[in-house]
């Protein structure tokens, strides 16, 4: 496994939900994240309230530059979702550092797996040990439309 990635100089990662800029996160996800386009604000607030949240912050300004959340029982399973890095800081390793911090935060819980779905960021997750499902035919989803 790779070492724990660190965010670029001048950035810090926090799990303090009180620091999450819910307006900004809702804006990012509902307008720019293919999986959450049009997500209502109230739904985003419920998602944040029911999840383990991670934010990346500019140390100098305190401004949030990235976000991720995890749905987990902290015993057997976790779902990593809503990973978003602001366009102005992409390419600085912030996304990799954020996902690495999530991985290391969850490691002591002894989870069997952390799952996620991605359309376009496989390389980011592979660097941190994520692999395609070994038996995808065993997985199913109930989708409400």
PDB file of C-alpha atoms in Angstrom:
ATOM      1  CA  UNK A   1       0.000   0.000   0.000  1.00  0.00           C
ATOM      2  CA  UNK A   2       1.226   3.478  -0.735  1.00  0.00           C
ATOM      3  CA  UNK A   3       2.166   5.963   1.955  1.00  0.00           C
ATOM      4  CA  UNK A   4      -0.551   8.291   3.181  1.00  0.00           C
ATOM      5  CA  UNK A   5      -0.687  11.086   0.609  1.00  0.00           C
ATOM      6  CA  UNK A   6      -0.436  14.575   2.024  1.00  0.00           C
ATOM      7  CA  UNK A   7      -2.251  17.540   0.549  1.00  0.00           C
ATOM      8  CA  UNK A   8      -0.216  20.185  -1.217  1.00  0.00           C
ATOM      9  CA  UNK A   9       1.513  22.690   1.039  1.00  0.00           C
ATOM     10  CA  UNK A  10      -0.943  25.180   2.433  1.00  0.00           C
ATOM     11  CA  UNK A  11      -3.896  22.781   2.661  1.00  0.00           C
ATOM     12  CA  UNK A  12      -5.309  20.691   5.493  1.00  0.00           C
ATOM     13  CA  UNK A  13      -7.872  17.896   5.706  1.00  0.00           C
ATOM     14  CA  UNK A  14     -10.533  17.866   8.410  1.00  0.00           C
ATOM     15  CA  UNK A  15     -13.438  15.633   9.425  1.00  0.00           C
ATOM     16  CA  UNK A  16     -15.078  18.445  11.397  1.00  0.00           C
ATOM     17  CA  UNK A  17     -18.569  18.661   9.888  1.00  0.00           C
ATOM     18  CA  UNK A  18     -18.989  22.156  11.347  1.00  0.00           C
ATOM     19  CA  UNK A  19     -16.261  23.359   8.965  1.00  0.00           C
ATOM     20  CA  UNK A  20     -18.040  22.058   5.857  1.00  0.00           C
ATOM     21  CA  UNK A  21     -19.343  24.909   3.703  1.00  0.00           C
ATOM     22  CA  UNK A  22     -22.702  23.347   2.885  1.00  0.00           C
ATOM     23  CA  UNK A  23     -23.610  26.130   0.439  1.00  0.00           C
ATOM     24  CA  UNK A  24     -20.418  25.566  -1.499  1.00  0.00           C
ATOM     25  CA  UNK A  25     -20.658  21.763  -1.428  1.00  0.00           C
ATOM     26  CA  UNK A  26     -24.253  21.900  -2.641  1.00  0.00           C
ATOM     27  CA  UNK A  27     -23.267  24.296  -5.424  1.00  0.00           C
ATOM     28  CA  UNK A  28     -20.336  22.117  -6.535  1.00  0.00           C
ATOM     29  CA  UNK A  29     -22.311  18.895  -6.567  1.00  0.00           C
ATOM     30  CA  UNK A  30     -25.631  20.130  -7.909  1.00  0.00           C
ATOM     31  CA  UNK A  31     -24.098  22.113 -10.769  1.00  0.00           C
ATOM     32  CA  UNK A  32     -20.826  20.375 -11.686  1.00  0.00           C
ATOM     33  CA  UNK A  33     -20.806  16.745 -10.494  1.00  0.00           C
ATOM     34  CA  UNK A  34     -22.332  14.389 -13.095  1.00  0.00           C
ATOM     35  CA  UNK A  35     -23.743  12.096 -10.391  1.00  0.00           C
ATOM     36  CA  UNK A  36     -25.504  14.874  -8.453  1.00  0.00           C
ATOM     37  CA  UNK A  37     -26.633  17.458 -11.030  1.00  0.00           C
ATOM     38  CA  UNK A  38     -29.800  19.074  -9.751  1.00  0.00           C
ATOM     39  CA  UNK A  39     -29.605  17.508  -6.281  1.00  0.00           C
ATOM     40  CA  UNK A  40     -31.886  19.559  -4.016  1.00  0.00           C
ATOM     41  CA  UNK A  41     -30.279  21.510  -1.177  1.00  0.00           C
ATOM     42  CA  UNK A  42     -32.389  19.768   1.482  1.00  0.00           C
ATOM     43  CA  UNK A  43     -31.263  16.361   0.222  1.00  0.00           C
ATOM     44  CA  UNK A  44     -27.625  17.456   0.324  1.00  0.00           C
ATOM     45  CA  UNK A  45     -28.035  18.681   3.877  1.00  0.00           C
ATOM     46  CA  UNK A  46     -29.513  15.313   4.915  1.00  0.00           C
ATOM     47  CA  UNK A  47     -26.643  13.512   3.168  1.00  0.00           C
ATOM     48  CA  UNK A  48     -24.082  15.576   5.060  1.00  0.00           C
ATOM     49  CA  UNK A  49     -25.899  15.067   8.372  1.00  0.00           C
ATOM     50  CA  UNK A  50     -25.968  11.288   7.923  1.00  0.00           C
ATOM     51  CA  UNK A  51     -22.383  10.858   6.772  1.00  0.00           C
ATOM     52  CA  UNK A  52     -18.774  11.058   7.839  1.00  0.00           C
ATOM     53  CA  UNK A  53     -17.552  14.211   6.067  1.00  0.00           C
ATOM     54  CA  UNK A  54     -14.094  15.239   4.898  1.00  0.00           C
ATOM     55  CA  UNK A  55     -13.100  18.687   3.766  1.00  0.00           C
ATOM     56  CA  UNK A  56      -9.868  20.068   2.388  1.00  0.00           C
ATOM     57  CA  UNK A  57      -9.198  23.660   3.375  1.00  0.00           C
ATOM     58  CA  UNK A  58      -6.755  26.361   2.352  1.00  0.00           C
ATOM     59  CA  UNK A  59      -4.867  27.042   5.580  1.00  0.00           C
ATOM     60  CA  UNK A  60      -4.320  30.749   4.875  1.00  0.00           C
ATOM     61  CA  UNK A  61      -7.882  31.664   3.925  1.00  0.00           C
ATOM     62  CA  UNK A  62      -9.851  28.857   5.564  1.00  0.00           C
ATOM     63  CA  UNK A  63     -11.670  28.377   2.253  1.00  0.00           C
ATOM     64  CA  UNK A  64     -12.845  24.879   1.427  1.00  0.00           C
ATOM     65  CA  UNK A  65     -11.355  23.462  -1.796  1.00  0.00           C
ATOM     66  CA  UNK A  66     -12.512  19.821  -1.775  1.00  0.00           C
ATOM     67  CA  UNK A  67     -15.066  17.504  -0.208  1.00  0.00           C
ATOM     68  CA  UNK A  68     -15.852  13.823   0.253  1.00  0.00           C
ATOM     69  CA  UNK A  69     -18.313  11.919   2.358  1.00  0.00           C
ATOM     70  CA  UNK A  70     -18.552   8.349   3.576  1.00  0.00           C
ATOM     71  CA  UNK A  71     -21.652   6.370   4.445  1.00  0.00           C
ATOM     72  CA  UNK A  72     -20.589   3.679   6.920  1.00  0.00           C
ATOM     73  CA  UNK A  73     -21.519   1.592   9.923  1.00  0.00           C
ATOM     74  CA  UNK A  74     -17.858   1.881  11.039  1.00  0.00           C
ATOM     75  CA  UNK A  75     -17.758  -1.893  11.470  1.00  0.00           C
ATOM     76  CA  UNK A  76     -18.163  -3.793   8.203  1.00  0.00           C
ATOM     77  CA  UNK A  77     -18.662  -1.534   5.196  1.00  0.00           C
ATOM     78  CA  UNK A  78     -18.240   1.978   3.832  1.00  0.00           C
ATOM     79  CA  UNK A  79     -19.377   3.761   0.690  1.00  0.00           C
ATOM     80  CA  UNK A  80     -17.151   6.629  -0.454  1.00  0.00           C
ATOM     81  CA  UNK A  81     -19.133   9.210  -2.389  1.00  0.00           C
ATOM     82  CA  UNK A  82     -19.450  12.835  -3.440  1.00  0.00           C
ATOM     83  CA  UNK A  83     -15.707  13.246  -3.886  1.00  0.00           C
ATOM     84  CA  UNK A  84     -15.200  16.681  -5.425  1.00  0.00           C
ATOM     85  CA  UNK A  85     -12.151  18.913  -5.920  1.00  0.00           C
ATOM     86  CA  UNK A  86     -12.652  22.540  -6.938  1.00  0.00           C
ATOM     87  CA  UNK A  87     -11.452  23.158 -10.499  1.00  0.00           C
ATOM     88  CA  UNK A  88      -8.994  25.873  -9.400  1.00  0.00           C
ATOM     89  CA  UNK A  89      -6.946  23.404  -7.327  1.00  0.00           C
ATOM     90  CA  UNK A  90      -7.149  20.297  -9.494  1.00  0.00           C
ATOM     91  CA  UNK A  91      -3.811  18.811 -10.464  1.00  0.00           C
ATOM     92  CA  UNK A  92      -2.180  19.521  -7.084  1.00  0.00           C
ATOM     93  CA  UNK A  93      -2.735  16.041  -5.650  1.00  0.00           C
ATOM     94  CA  UNK A  94      -5.537  17.236  -3.399  1.00  0.00           C
ATOM     95  CA  UNK A  95      -7.996  14.561  -4.558  1.00  0.00           C
ATOM     96  CA  UNK A  96      -5.458  11.796  -4.015  1.00  0.00           C
ATOM     97  CA  UNK A  97      -4.587  13.170  -0.582  1.00  0.00           C
ATOM     98  CA  UNK A  98      -8.259  13.442   0.327  1.00  0.00           C
ATOM     99  CA  UNK A  99      -9.075   9.856  -0.644  1.00  0.00           C
ATOM    100  CA  UNK A 100      -5.907   8.667   1.116  1.00  0.00           C
ATOM    101  CA  UNK A 101      -7.019  10.461   4.274  1.00  0.00           C
ATOM    102  CA  UNK A 102     -10.425   8.779   4.022  1.00  0.00           C
ATOM    103  CA  UNK A 103      -8.746   5.384   3.639  1.00  0.00           C
ATOM    104  CA  UNK A 104      -6.495   5.915   6.649  1.00  0.00           C
ATOM    105  CA  UNK A 105      -9.298   7.354   8.784  1.00  0.00           C
ATOM    106  CA  UNK A 106     -11.366   4.219   8.157  1.00  0.00           C
ATOM    107  CA  UNK A 107      -8.524   1.685   8.437  1.00  0.00           C
ATOM    108  CA  UNK A 108      -8.687   1.249  12.252  1.00  0.00           C
ATOM    109  CA  UNK A 109     -12.365   0.216  12.044  1.00  0.00           C
ATOM    110  CA  UNK A 110     -11.480  -3.099  10.404  1.00  0.00           C
ATOM    111  CA  UNK A 111     -13.930  -2.673   7.536  1.00  0.00           C
ATOM    112  CA  UNK A 112     -14.096  -5.458   5.017  1.00  0.00           C
ATOM    113  CA  UNK A 113     -14.368  -3.032   2.113  1.00  0.00           C
ATOM    114  CA  UNK A 114     -14.776   0.552   1.048  1.00  0.00           C
ATOM    115  CA  UNK A 115     -16.811   0.762  -2.137  1.00  0.00           C
ATOM    116  CA  UNK A 116     -17.264   3.594  -4.578  1.00  0.00           C
ATOM    117  CA  UNK A 117     -18.505   4.277  -8.081  1.00  0.00           C
ATOM    118  CA  UNK A 118     -16.719   6.484 -10.597  1.00  0.00           C
ATOM    119  CA  UNK A 119     -17.102   7.285 -14.237  1.00  0.00           C
ATOM    120  CA  UNK A 120     -13.790   9.001 -14.839  1.00  0.00           C
ATOM    121  CA  UNK A 121     -11.367   8.895 -11.894  1.00  0.00           C
ATOM    122  CA  UNK A 122     -10.239   5.271 -11.768  1.00  0.00           C
ATOM    123  CA  UNK A 123      -6.564   6.270 -11.800  1.00  0.00           C
ATOM    124  CA  UNK A 124      -6.913   8.389  -8.656  1.00  0.00           C
ATOM    125  CA  UNK A 125      -8.474   5.520  -6.743  1.00  0.00           C
ATOM    126  CA  UNK A 126      -6.150   2.819  -8.114  1.00  0.00           C
ATOM    127  CA  UNK A 127      -3.144   4.716  -6.721  1.00  0.00           C
ATOM    128  CA  UNK A 128      -4.673   4.206  -3.291  1.00  0.00           C
ATOM    129  CA  UNK A 129      -5.400   0.501  -3.584  1.00  0.00           C
ATOM    130  CA  UNK A 130      -8.924   0.475  -4.992  1.00  0.00           C
ATOM    131  CA  UNK A 131      -9.596  -2.244  -7.565  1.00  0.00           C
ATOM    132  CA  UNK A 132     -12.544  -3.218  -9.754  1.00  0.00           C
ATOM    133  CA  UNK A 133     -14.981  -5.589  -8.065  1.00  0.00           C
ATOM    134  CA  UNK A 134     -13.753  -9.177  -8.195  1.00  0.00           C
ATOM    135  CA  UNK A 135     -17.250 -10.536  -8.714  1.00  0.00           C
ATOM    136  CA  UNK A 136     -19.453  -7.701  -9.995  1.00  0.00           C
ATOM    137  CA  UNK A 137     -22.148 -10.238 -10.851  1.00  0.00           C
ATOM    138  CA  UNK A 138     -22.762 -10.605  -7.099  1.00  0.00           C
ATOM    139  CA  UNK A 139     -23.605  -6.919  -6.652  1.00  0.00           C
ATOM    140  CA  UNK A 140     -27.045  -5.513  -7.221  1.00  0.00           C
ATOM    141  CA  UNK A 141     -28.763  -2.194  -6.683  1.00  0.00           C
ATOM    142  CA  UNK A 142     -32.335  -1.121  -6.137  1.00  0.00           C
ATOM    143  CA  UNK A 143     -32.786   2.135  -8.035  1.00  0.00           C
ATOM    144  CA  UNK A 144     -35.724   4.431  -7.269  1.00  0.00           C
ATOM    145  CA  UNK A 145     -36.563   6.636 -10.212  1.00  0.00           C
TER     146      UNK A 145
END
